[in-house]
Coordinates of C-alpha atoms in Angstrom, one line a residue:
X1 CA -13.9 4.0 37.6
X2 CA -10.9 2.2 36.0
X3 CA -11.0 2.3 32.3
X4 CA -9.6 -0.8 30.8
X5 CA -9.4 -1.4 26.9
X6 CA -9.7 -4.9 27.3
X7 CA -13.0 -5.0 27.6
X8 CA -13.7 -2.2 24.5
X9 CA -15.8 -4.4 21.7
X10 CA -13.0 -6.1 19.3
X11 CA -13.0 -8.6 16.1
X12 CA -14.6 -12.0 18.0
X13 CA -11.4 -13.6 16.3
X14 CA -9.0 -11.7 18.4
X15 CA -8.9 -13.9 21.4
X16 CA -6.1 -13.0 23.0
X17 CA -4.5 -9.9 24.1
X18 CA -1.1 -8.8 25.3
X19 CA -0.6 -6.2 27.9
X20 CA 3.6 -7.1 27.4
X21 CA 5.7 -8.3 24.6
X22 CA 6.0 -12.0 23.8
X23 CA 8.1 -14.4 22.3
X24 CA 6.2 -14.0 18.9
X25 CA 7.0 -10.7 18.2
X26 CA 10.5 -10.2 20.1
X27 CA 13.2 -9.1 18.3
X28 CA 15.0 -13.2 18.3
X29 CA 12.6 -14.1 16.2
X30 CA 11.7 -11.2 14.1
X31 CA 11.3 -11.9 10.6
X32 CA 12.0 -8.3 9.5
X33 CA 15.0 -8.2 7.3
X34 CA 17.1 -5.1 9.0
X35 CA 19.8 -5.1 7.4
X36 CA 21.3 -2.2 5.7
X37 CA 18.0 -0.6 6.3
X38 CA 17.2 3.2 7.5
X39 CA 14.6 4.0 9.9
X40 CA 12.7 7.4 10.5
X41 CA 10.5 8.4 13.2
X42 CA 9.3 11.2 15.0
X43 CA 9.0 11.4 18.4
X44 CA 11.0 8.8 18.7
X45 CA 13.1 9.7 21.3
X46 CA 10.6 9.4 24.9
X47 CA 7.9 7.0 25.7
X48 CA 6.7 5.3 22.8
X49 CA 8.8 6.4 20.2
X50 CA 12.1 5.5 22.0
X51 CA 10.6 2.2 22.7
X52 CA 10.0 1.6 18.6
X53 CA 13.6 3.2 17.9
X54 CA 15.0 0.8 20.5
X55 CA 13.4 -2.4 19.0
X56 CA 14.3 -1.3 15.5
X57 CA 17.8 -1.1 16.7
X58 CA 18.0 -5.0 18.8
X59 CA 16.9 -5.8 15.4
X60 CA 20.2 -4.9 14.4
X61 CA 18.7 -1.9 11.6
X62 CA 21.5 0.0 10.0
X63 CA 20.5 3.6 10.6
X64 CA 17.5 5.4 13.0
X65 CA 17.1 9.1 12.1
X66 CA 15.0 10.7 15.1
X67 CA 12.9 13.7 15.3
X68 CA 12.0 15.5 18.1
X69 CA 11.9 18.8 19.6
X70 CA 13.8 19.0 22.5
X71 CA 17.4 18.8 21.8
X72 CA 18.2 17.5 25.4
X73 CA 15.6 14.3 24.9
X74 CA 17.7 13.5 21.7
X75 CA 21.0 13.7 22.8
X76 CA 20.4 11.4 25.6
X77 CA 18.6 8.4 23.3
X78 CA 21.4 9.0 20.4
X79 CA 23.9 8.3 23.8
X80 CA 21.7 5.3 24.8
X81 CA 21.0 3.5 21.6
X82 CA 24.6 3.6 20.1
X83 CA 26.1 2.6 24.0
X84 CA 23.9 -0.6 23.3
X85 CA 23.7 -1.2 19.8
X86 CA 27.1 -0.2 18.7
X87 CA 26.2 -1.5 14.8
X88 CA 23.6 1.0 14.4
X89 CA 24.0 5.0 13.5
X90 CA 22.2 7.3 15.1
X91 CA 20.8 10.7 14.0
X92 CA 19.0 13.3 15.1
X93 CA 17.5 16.7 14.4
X94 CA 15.6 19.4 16.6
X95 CA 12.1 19.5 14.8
X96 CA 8.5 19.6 15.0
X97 CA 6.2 17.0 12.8
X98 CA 4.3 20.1 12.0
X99 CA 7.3 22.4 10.4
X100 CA 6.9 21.3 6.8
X101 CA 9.3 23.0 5.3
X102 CA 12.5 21.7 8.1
X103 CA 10.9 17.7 7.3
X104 CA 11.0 18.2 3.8
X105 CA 14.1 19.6 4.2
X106 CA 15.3 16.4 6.7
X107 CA 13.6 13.9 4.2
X108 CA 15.6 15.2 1.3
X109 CA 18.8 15.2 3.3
X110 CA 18.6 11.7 4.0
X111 CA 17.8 10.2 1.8
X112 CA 17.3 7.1 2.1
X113 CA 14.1 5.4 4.1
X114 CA 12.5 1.9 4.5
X115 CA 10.6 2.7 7.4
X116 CA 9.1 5.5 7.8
X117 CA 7.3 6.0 11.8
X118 CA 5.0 9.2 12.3
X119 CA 4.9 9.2 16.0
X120 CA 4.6 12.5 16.8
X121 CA 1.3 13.5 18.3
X122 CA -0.4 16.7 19.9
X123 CA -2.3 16.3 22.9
X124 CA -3.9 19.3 24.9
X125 CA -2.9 19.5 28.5
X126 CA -7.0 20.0 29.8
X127 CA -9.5 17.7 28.5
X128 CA -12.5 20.1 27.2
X129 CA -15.8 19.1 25.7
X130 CA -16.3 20.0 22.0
X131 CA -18.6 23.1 22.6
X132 CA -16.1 24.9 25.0
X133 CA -13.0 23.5 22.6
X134 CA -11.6 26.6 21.2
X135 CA -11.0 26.8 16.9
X136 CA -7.1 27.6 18.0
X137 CA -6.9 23.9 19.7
X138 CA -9.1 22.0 17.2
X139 CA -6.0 23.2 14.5
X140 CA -3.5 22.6 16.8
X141 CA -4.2 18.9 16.8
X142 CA -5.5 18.5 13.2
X143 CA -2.0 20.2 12.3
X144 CA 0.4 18.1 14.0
X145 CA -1.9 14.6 14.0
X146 CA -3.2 14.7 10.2
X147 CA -1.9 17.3 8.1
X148 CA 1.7 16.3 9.5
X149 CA 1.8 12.8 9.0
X150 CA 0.2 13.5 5.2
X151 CA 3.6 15.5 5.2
X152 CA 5.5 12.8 6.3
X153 CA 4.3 10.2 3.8
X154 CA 3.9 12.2 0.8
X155 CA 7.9 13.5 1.1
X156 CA 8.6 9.8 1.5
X157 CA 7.0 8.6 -1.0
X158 CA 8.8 11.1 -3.2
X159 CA 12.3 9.5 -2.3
X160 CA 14.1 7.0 -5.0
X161 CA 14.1 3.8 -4.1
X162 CA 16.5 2.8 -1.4
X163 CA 19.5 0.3 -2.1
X164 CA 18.3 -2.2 0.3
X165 CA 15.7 -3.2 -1.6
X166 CA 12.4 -5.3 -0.6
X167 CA 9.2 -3.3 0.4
X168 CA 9.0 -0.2 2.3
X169 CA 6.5 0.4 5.6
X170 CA 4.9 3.5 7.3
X171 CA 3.7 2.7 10.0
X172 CA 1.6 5.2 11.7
X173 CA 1.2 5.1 15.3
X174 CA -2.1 6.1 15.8
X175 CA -4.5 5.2 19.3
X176 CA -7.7 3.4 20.2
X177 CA -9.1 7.2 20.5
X178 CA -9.5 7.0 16.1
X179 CA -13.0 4.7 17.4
X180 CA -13.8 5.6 20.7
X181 CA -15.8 8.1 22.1
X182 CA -13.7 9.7 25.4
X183 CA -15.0 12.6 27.2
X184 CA -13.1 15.9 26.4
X185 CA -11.2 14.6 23.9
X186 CA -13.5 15.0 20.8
X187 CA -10.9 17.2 18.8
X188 CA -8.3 14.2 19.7
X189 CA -10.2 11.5 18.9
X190 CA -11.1 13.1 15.0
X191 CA -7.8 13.8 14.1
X192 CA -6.7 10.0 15.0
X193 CA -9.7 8.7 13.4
X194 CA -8.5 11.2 9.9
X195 CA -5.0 10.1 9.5
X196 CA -6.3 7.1 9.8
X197 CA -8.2 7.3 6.9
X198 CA -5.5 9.0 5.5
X199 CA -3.0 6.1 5.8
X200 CA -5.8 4.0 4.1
X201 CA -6.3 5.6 1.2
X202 CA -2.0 6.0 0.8
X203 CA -2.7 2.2 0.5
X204 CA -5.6 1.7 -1.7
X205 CA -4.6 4.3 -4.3
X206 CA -1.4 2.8 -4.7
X207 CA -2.3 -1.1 -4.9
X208 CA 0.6 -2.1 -6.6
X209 CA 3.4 -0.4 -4.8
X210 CA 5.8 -1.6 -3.0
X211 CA 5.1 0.4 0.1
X212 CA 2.8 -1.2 2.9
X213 CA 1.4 1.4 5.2
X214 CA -0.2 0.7 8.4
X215 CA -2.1 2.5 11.4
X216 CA -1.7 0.8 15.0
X217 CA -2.8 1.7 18.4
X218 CA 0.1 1.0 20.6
X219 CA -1.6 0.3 23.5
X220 CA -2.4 2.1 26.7
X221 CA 1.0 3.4 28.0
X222 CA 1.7 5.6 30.6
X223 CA 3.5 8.1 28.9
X224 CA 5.2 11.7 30.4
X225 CA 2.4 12.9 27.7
X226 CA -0.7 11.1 29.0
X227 CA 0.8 11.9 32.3
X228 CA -0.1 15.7 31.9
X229 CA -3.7 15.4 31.6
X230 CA -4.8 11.8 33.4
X231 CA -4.1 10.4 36.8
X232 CA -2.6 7.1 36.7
X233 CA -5.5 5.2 38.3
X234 CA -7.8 6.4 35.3
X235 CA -6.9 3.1 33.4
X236 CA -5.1 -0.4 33.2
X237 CA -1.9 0.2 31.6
X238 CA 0.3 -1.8 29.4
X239 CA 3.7 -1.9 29.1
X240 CA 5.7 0.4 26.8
X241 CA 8.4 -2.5 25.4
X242 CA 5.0 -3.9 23.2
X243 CA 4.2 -0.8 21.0
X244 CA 8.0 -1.0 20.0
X245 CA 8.1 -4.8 19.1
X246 CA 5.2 -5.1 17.5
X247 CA 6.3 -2.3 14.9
X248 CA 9.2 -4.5 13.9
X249 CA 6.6 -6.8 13.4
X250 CA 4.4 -5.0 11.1
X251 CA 7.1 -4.0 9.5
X252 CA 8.1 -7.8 8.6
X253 CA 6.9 -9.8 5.7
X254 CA 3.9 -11.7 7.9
X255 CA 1.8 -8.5 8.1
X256 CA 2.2 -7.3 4.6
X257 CA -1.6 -8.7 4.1
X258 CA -2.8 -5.8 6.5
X259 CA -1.9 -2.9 4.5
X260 CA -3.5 -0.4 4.6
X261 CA -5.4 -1.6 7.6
X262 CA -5.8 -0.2 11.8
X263 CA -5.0 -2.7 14.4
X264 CA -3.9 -2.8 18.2
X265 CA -0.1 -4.0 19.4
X266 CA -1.9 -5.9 21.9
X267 CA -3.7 -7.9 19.4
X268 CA -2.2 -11.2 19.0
X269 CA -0.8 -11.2 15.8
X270 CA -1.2 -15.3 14.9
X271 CA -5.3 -14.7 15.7
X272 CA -4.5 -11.5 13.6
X273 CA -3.0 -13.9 10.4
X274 CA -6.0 -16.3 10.7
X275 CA -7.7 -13.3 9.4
X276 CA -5.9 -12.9 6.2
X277 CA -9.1 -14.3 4.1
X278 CA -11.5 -12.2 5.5
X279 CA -8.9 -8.7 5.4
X280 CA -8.6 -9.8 1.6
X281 CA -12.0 -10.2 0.7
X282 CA -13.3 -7.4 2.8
X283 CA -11.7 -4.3 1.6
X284 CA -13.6 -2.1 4.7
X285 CA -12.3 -4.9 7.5
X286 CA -9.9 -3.2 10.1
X287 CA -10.3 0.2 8.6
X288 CA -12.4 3.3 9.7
X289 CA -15.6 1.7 8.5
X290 CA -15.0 -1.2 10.5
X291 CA -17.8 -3.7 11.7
X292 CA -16.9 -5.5 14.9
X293 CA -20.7 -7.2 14.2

C-alpha cells in the first residue's frame, strides 16, 4: 500500500495542492523583502534544510548562518551557495539543535536575525510501537524536536532588534506527523504535534510583537533521513525545491495573517489567503485543535 497525503482529510477550502513549486511562490516573484537581512537555520545544509537555505539565498538575502553536525555536509553547501549566489555570506558552525549551551552561544555571536528556521529534527532509525519504545528514545526526540526549538526561539527572541527593520519570522519546519496517526512512530508524531503548540503559544502570548512565527509541514520528501527507516515505494513523494520556496513565502508580508498558525507547503497559498477571515475570527483554526469539520 502507497501512502499518499493527498488524500489525508484537509480544510474543504484548500482545493489545490502542489507536489512542486510554482510560479506563485518562486523566488521572481517573492514578495519577501531580503535585503540586508540574516537568516538562521539548522539543518540547513541536506535535504530540506539546504533547499530553504538555497531559496533564501535566490532571494538575494544578505547572510545564511547554518547549523549542522557534520562538518563535511557544511563545507560543501557554504562552497555551493556562495559559487551561486556570490551576494550572499555564508556561515557555518558544527552543532547540534539540542547543545544549548554552543546555540546560545552561536545566537549571541551573531547577532543579528530576521529569520530564524528550526529544521533540525530527530528521527529513530527503526519504527517501534509505543509499548516496546524505550524512555531513552522518547527523550531523544522530545530533546532535539521540542525542547530544542523552545531553545532556539527563546535565545532569539532575546536578541535586539536587527538594523533591517520590518518584522521578524520563525518559521518552524514541522511535518504532517504533528496530526496523524503513523504506525511506530508515536514518540515522533508527539513531539511534532508539542512544538507545534509551542510555536503557537510564542505567537499568542506576544500579540503585539513584531515577530510572526509559524509551523509548516514541508511536504513528503525523500530525504537521506526518511531514507533510513522507509522504502521509497511506501509513499508519493514531492519534490524537495517546494518546502524551500514556500518558506520565503511565509516569511513575506502576504502570510503575516497566519501567525501563529500550522499549514502544509503544498497548500496553495491564494486558497490559503481566502482564509484570512475565518484564521482571524477563529483563534483555534490551523492550530493543534484544529477542526477540518
Amino acid at each position: 500500500m502507497t501512502l499518499n497525503l493527498r488524500d489525508v482529510p484537509r480544510p474543504a477550502e484548500m482545493k489545490t495542492y502542489h507536489a512542486e513549486s510554482y510560479d506563485r511562490i518562486s523566488p521572481s516573484t517573492t514578495k519577501f523583502d531580503a535585503k540586508g537581512k540574516t537568516l538562521f537555520i539548522t539543518a540547513g545544509a541536506t535535504g530540506i534544510g539546504y533547499s530553504i537555505s538555497e531559496s533564501f539565498a535566490q532571494v538575494g538575502i544578505a547572510r545564511i548562518i547554518i547549523i549542522q553536525r557534520r562538518p563535511e555536509v557544511l563545507a560543501q553547501a557554504k562552497k555551493s551557495l556562495e559559487a551561486a549566489y556570490p551576494n550572499t555570506k555564508v556561515e557555518t558552525y558544527a552543532a547540534s539543535q539540542s547543545d544549548f549551551p554552543r546555540m546560545s552561544e552561536i545566537i549571541k555571536s551573531v547577532d543579528e536575525i530576521d529569520v530564524l528556521v528550526p529544521c533540525a529534527t530527530y528521527f529513530s532509525d527503526a519504527l517501534t510501537p509505543a509499548k516496546a519504545s524505550s524512555t531513552e528514545d522518547i527523550a531523544n526526540y522530545f530533546t532535539v524536536n521540542v525542547v530544542g526549538v523552545f531553545h532556539l526561539v527563546k535565545e532569539f527572541l532575546a536578541l535586539p532588534s536587527t538594523a533591517s527593520g520590518g518584522p521578524k519570522s520563525v518559521l518552524q519546519v514541522s511535518s504532517a506527523a504533528a496530526q496523524l496517526y503513523i504506525p511506530g512512530a508515536s514518540a515522533y508524531c508527539a513531539s511534532k504535534a508539542a512544538a507545534n503548540s509551542i510555536i503557537t503559544h510564542f505567537a499568542f502570548d506576544e500579540p503585539a510583537s513584531n515577530v510572526k512565527f509559524f509551523s509548516f509541514h514541508p511536504g513528503s520528501i525523500y530525504t537521506p533521513l526518511v531514507e533510513k527507516s522507509l522504502p521509497k515505494d511506501l509513499s508519493v513523494w514531492e519534490d524537495v525545491k517546494l518546502p524551500g520556496d514556500f518558506a520565503v513565502w511565509l516569511a513575506g508580508p502576504e502570510a503575516e495573517f497566519l501567525n501563529g498558525r500550522f499549514v502544509w507547503a503544498s497548500w496553495d497559498v491564494d486558497d490559503l489567503i481566502a482564509l484570512k477571515e475565518k484564521v482571524a475570527s477563529d483563534p483555534s483554526y490551523l492550530t493543534t485543535a484544529v477542526s477540518y469539520s
